[in-house]
């Protein structure tokens, strides 16, 4: 299958979100909880890495952002403190 420019843009957004999630997990004080959280993050991204439907990828990115904001003390560079 040939991928469009939109696929590559979404891939970059997913990688950026993954890196942000990994960085955000650094503030978890308990090492066992941090390792479990990192495993969960990795598993979620691995589970969706072969998706090629643009709508599904975008929906997964939105859901992942919401979940990370809910679970981790996460602040995106695009969402400055209010």
mmCIF file with all atom_site columns, C-alpha atoms in Angstrom:
data_model
loop_
_atom_site.group_PDB
_atom_site.id
_atom_site.type_symbol
_atom_site.label_atom_id
_atom_site.label_alt_id
_atom_site.label_comp_id
_atom_site.label_asym_id
_atom_site.label_entity_id
_atom_site.label_seq_id
_atom_site.pdbx_PDB_ins_code
_atom_site.Cartn_x
_atom_site.Cartn_y
_atom_site.Cartn_z
_atom_site.occupancy
_atom_site.B_iso_or_equiv
_atom_site.pdbx_formal_charge
_atom_site.auth_seq_id
_atom_site.auth_comp_id
_atom_site.auth_asym_id
_atom_site.auth_atom_id
_atom_site.pdbx_PDB_model_num
ATOM 1  C CA . UNK A 1 1  ? 0.000  0.000  0.000  1.00 0.00 ? 1  UNK A CA 1
ATOM 2  C CA . UNK A 1 2  ? 1.207  3.494  -0.793 1.00 0.00 ? 2  UNK A CA 1
ATOM 3  C CA . UNK A 1 3  ? 0.953  6.044  1.958  1.00 0.00 ? 3  UNK A CA 1
ATOM 4  C CA . UNK A 1 4  ? -0.045 9.638  1.464  1.00 0.00 ? 4  UNK A CA 1
ATOM 5  C CA . UNK A 1 5  ? 1.507  12.763 2.915  1.00 0.00 ? 5  UNK A CA 1
ATOM 6  C CA . UNK A 1 6  ? -1.271 12.739 5.510  1.00 0.00 ? 6  UNK A CA 1
ATOM 7  C CA . UNK A 1 7  ? -0.096 9.285  6.697  1.00 0.00 ? 7  UNK A CA 1
ATOM 8  C CA . UNK A 1 8  ? 3.418  10.613 7.245  1.00 0.00 ? 8  UNK A CA 1
ATOM 9  C CA . UNK A 1 9  ? 2.139  13.699 9.075  1.00 0.00 ? 9  UNK A CA 1
ATOM 10 C CA . UNK A 1 10 ? 0.003  11.542 11.365 1.00 0.00 ? 10 UNK A CA 1
ATOM 11 C CA . UNK A 1 11 ? 2.954  9.216  11.960 1.00 0.00 ? 11 UNK A CA 1
ATOM 12 C CA . UNK A 1 12 ? 5.031  12.187 13.094 1.00 0.00 ? 12 UNK A CA 1
ATOM 13 C CA . UNK A 1 13 ? 2.207  13.314 15.385 1.00 0.00 ? 13 UNK A CA 1
ATOM 14 C CA . UNK A 1 14 ? 2.013  9.810  16.874 1.00 0.00 ? 14 UNK A CA 1
ATOM 15 C CA . UNK A 1 15 ? 5.770  9.715  17.462 1.00 0.00 ? 15 UNK A CA 1
ATOM 16 C CA . UNK A 1 16 ? 5.636  13.142 19.075 1.00 0.00 ? 16 UNK A CA 1
ATOM 17 C CA . UNK A 1 17 ? 2.780  12.049 21.330 1.00 0.00 ? 17 UNK A CA 1
ATOM 18 C CA . UNK A 1 18 ? 4.702  8.883  22.260 1.00 0.00 ? 18 UNK A CA 1
ATOM 19 C CA . UNK A 1 19 ? 7.798  10.895 23.218 1.00 0.00 ? 19 UNK A CA 1
ATOM 20 C CA . UNK A 1 20 ? 5.676  13.335 25.215 1.00 0.00 ? 20 UNK A CA 1
ATOM 21 C CA . UNK A 1 21 ? 4.029  10.457 27.074 1.00 0.00 ? 21 UNK A CA 1
ATOM 22 C CA . UNK A 1 22 ? 7.413  8.919  27.890 1.00 0.00 ? 22 UNK A CA 1
ATOM 23 C CA . UNK A 1 23 ? 8.688  12.269 29.186 1.00 0.00 ? 23 UNK A CA 1
ATOM 24 C CA . UNK A 1 24 ? 5.529  12.838 31.233 1.00 0.00 ? 24 UNK A CA 1
ATOM 25 C CA . UNK A 1 25 ? 5.942  9.455  32.922 1.00 0.00 ? 25 UNK A CA 1
ATOM 26 C CA . UNK A 1 26 ? 9.275  10.551 34.403 1.00 0.00 ? 26 UNK A CA 1
ATOM 27 C CA . UNK A 1 27 ? 7.479  12.374 37.212 1.00 0.00 ? 27 UNK A CA 1
ATOM 28 C CA . UNK A 1 28 ? 5.951  9.160  38.574 1.00 0.00 ? 28 UNK A CA 1
ATOM 29 C CA . UNK A 1 29 ? 7.869  8.655  41.829 1.00 0.00 ? 29 UNK A CA 1
ATOM 30 C CA . UNK A 1 30 ? 7.390  4.894  42.269 1.00 0.00 ? 30 UNK A CA 1
ATOM 31 C CA . UNK A 1 31 ? 9.671  2.979  39.891 1.00 0.00 ? 31 UNK A CA 1
ATOM 32 C CA . UNK A 1 32 ? 7.353  -0.044 39.642 1.00 0.00 ? 32 UNK A CA 1
ATOM 33 C CA . UNK A 1 33 ? 4.402  2.180  38.745 1.00 0.00 ? 33 UNK A CA 1
ATOM 34 C CA . UNK A 1 34 ? 6.549  4.087  36.255 1.00 0.00 ? 34 UNK A CA 1
ATOM 35 C CA . UNK A 1 35 ? 7.641  0.826  34.562 1.00 0.00 ? 35 UNK A CA 1
ATOM 36 C CA . UNK A 1 36 ? 4.050  -0.380 34.427 1.00 0.00 ? 36 UNK A CA 1
ATOM 37 C CA . UNK A 1 37 ? 2.961  2.944  32.914 1.00 0.00 ? 37 UNK A CA 1
ATOM 38 C CA . UNK A 1 38 ? 5.732  2.807  30.320 1.00 0.00 ? 38 UNK A CA 1
ATOM 39 C CA . UNK A 1 39 ? 4.692  -0.743 29.406 1.00 0.00 ? 39 UNK A CA 1
ATOM 40 C CA . UNK A 1 40 ? 1.087  0.390  29.032 1.00 0.00 ? 40 UNK A CA 1
ATOM 41 C CA . UNK A 1 41 ? 2.099  3.345  26.818 1.00 0.00 ? 41 UNK A CA 1
ATOM 42 C CA . UNK A 1 42 ? 4.266  1.154  24.612 1.00 0.00 ? 42 UNK A CA 1
ATOM 43 C CA . UNK A 1 43 ? 1.584  -1.545 24.322 1.00 0.00 ? 43 UNK A CA 1
ATOM 44 C CA . UNK A 1 44 ? -1.041 0.996  23.253 1.00 0.00 ? 44 UNK A CA 1
ATOM 45 C CA . UNK A 1 45 ? 1.171  2.408  20.519 1.00 0.00 ? 45 UNK A CA 1
ATOM 46 C CA . UNK A 1 46 ? 2.303  -1.069 19.398 1.00 0.00 ? 46 UNK A CA 1
ATOM 47 C CA . UNK A 1 47 ? -1.317 -2.216 19.192 1.00 0.00 ? 47 UNK A CA 1
ATOM 48 C CA . UNK A 1 48 ? -2.125 0.572  16.732 1.00 0.00 ? 48 UNK A CA 1
ATOM 49 C CA . UNK A 1 49 ? 1.092  0.792  14.727 1.00 0.00 ? 49 UNK A CA 1
ATOM 50 C CA . UNK A 1 50 ? -0.278 -1.032 11.687 1.00 0.00 ? 50 UNK A CA 1
ATOM 51 C CA . UNK A 1 51 ? -3.403 1.098  11.299 1.00 0.00 ? 51 UNK A CA 1
ATOM 52 C CA . UNK A 1 52 ? -3.640 2.674  7.858  1.00 0.00 ? 52 UNK A CA 1
ATOM 53 C CA . UNK A 1 53 ? -7.143 4.189  7.890  1.00 0.00 ? 53 UNK A CA 1
ATOM 54 C CA . UNK A 1 54 ? -6.685 7.961  8.271  1.00 0.00 ? 54 UNK A CA 1
ATOM 55 C CA . UNK A 1 55 ? -9.908 8.457  10.222 1.00 0.00 ? 55 UNK A CA 1
ATOM 56 C CA . UNK A 1 56 ? -8.992 5.661  12.631 1.00 0.00 ? 56 UNK A CA 1
ATOM 57 C CA . UNK A 1 57 ? -5.479 7.044  13.133 1.00 0.00 ? 57 UNK A CA 1
ATOM 58 C CA . UNK A 1 58 ? -6.805 10.536 13.839 1.00 0.00 ? 58 UNK A CA 1
ATOM 59 C CA . UNK A 1 59 ? -9.398 9.171  16.266 1.00 0.00 ? 59 UNK A CA 1
ATOM 60 C CA . UNK A 1 60 ? -6.721 7.113  18.046 1.00 0.00 ? 60 UNK A CA 1
ATOM 61 C CA . UNK A 1 61 ? -4.478 10.165 18.371 1.00 0.00 ? 61 UNK A CA 1
ATOM 62 C CA . UNK A 1 62 ? -7.301 12.243 19.854 1.00 0.00 ? 62 UNK A CA 1
ATOM 63 C CA . UNK A 1 63 ? -8.244 9.462  22.275 1.00 0.00 ? 63 UNK A CA 1
ATOM 64 C CA . UNK A 1 64 ? -4.600 8.951  23.272 1.00 0.00 ? 64 UNK A CA 1
ATOM 65 C CA . UNK A 1 65 ? -4.124 12.658 23.966 1.00 0.00 ? 65 UNK A CA 1
ATOM 66 C CA . UNK A 1 66 ? -7.238 12.703 26.160 1.00 0.00 ? 66 UNK A CA 1
ATOM 67 C CA . UNK A 1 67 ? -6.137 9.556  28.002 1.00 0.00 ? 67 UNK A CA 1
ATOM 68 C CA . UNK A 1 68 ? -2.637 10.908 28.637 1.00 0.00 ? 68 UNK A CA 1
ATOM 69 C CA . UNK A 1 69 ? -4.027 14.191 29.937 1.00 0.00 ? 69 UNK A CA 1
ATOM 70 C CA . UNK A 1 70 ? -6.284 12.220 32.273 1.00 0.00 ? 70 UNK A CA 1
ATOM 71 C CA . UNK A 1 71 ? -3.690 9.704  33.509 1.00 0.00 ? 71 UNK A CA 1
ATOM 72 C CA . UNK A 1 72 ? -0.419 11.618 33.524 1.00 0.00 ? 72 UNK A CA 1
ATOM 73 C CA . UNK A 1 73 ? 0.500  15.117 34.662 1.00 0.00 ? 73 UNK A CA 1
ATOM 74 C CA . UNK A 1 74 ? 0.850  15.952 30.991 1.00 0.00 ? 74 UNK A CA 1
ATOM 75 C CA . UNK A 1 75 ? 1.066  19.395 29.436 1.00 0.00 ? 75 UNK A CA 1
ATOM 76 C CA . UNK A 1 76 ? 1.487  19.747 25.722 1.00 0.00 ? 76 UNK A CA 1
ATOM 77 C CA . UNK A 1 77 ? 3.607  22.546 24.273 1.00 0.00 ? 77 UNK A CA 1
ATOM 78 C CA . UNK A 1 78 ? 0.523  23.472 22.248 1.00 0.00 ? 78 UNK A CA 1
ATOM 79 C CA . UNK A 1 79 ? -1.601 23.850 25.376 1.00 0.00 ? 79 UNK A CA 1
ATOM 80 C CA . UNK A 1 80 ? 0.106  26.439 27.590 1.00 0.00 ? 80 UNK A CA 1
ATOM 81 C CA . UNK A 1 81 ? -1.036 26.758 31.206 1.00 0.00 ? 81 UNK A CA 1
ATOM 82 C CA . UNK A 1 82 ? -4.133 28.932 31.577 1.00 0.00 ? 82 UNK A CA 1
#
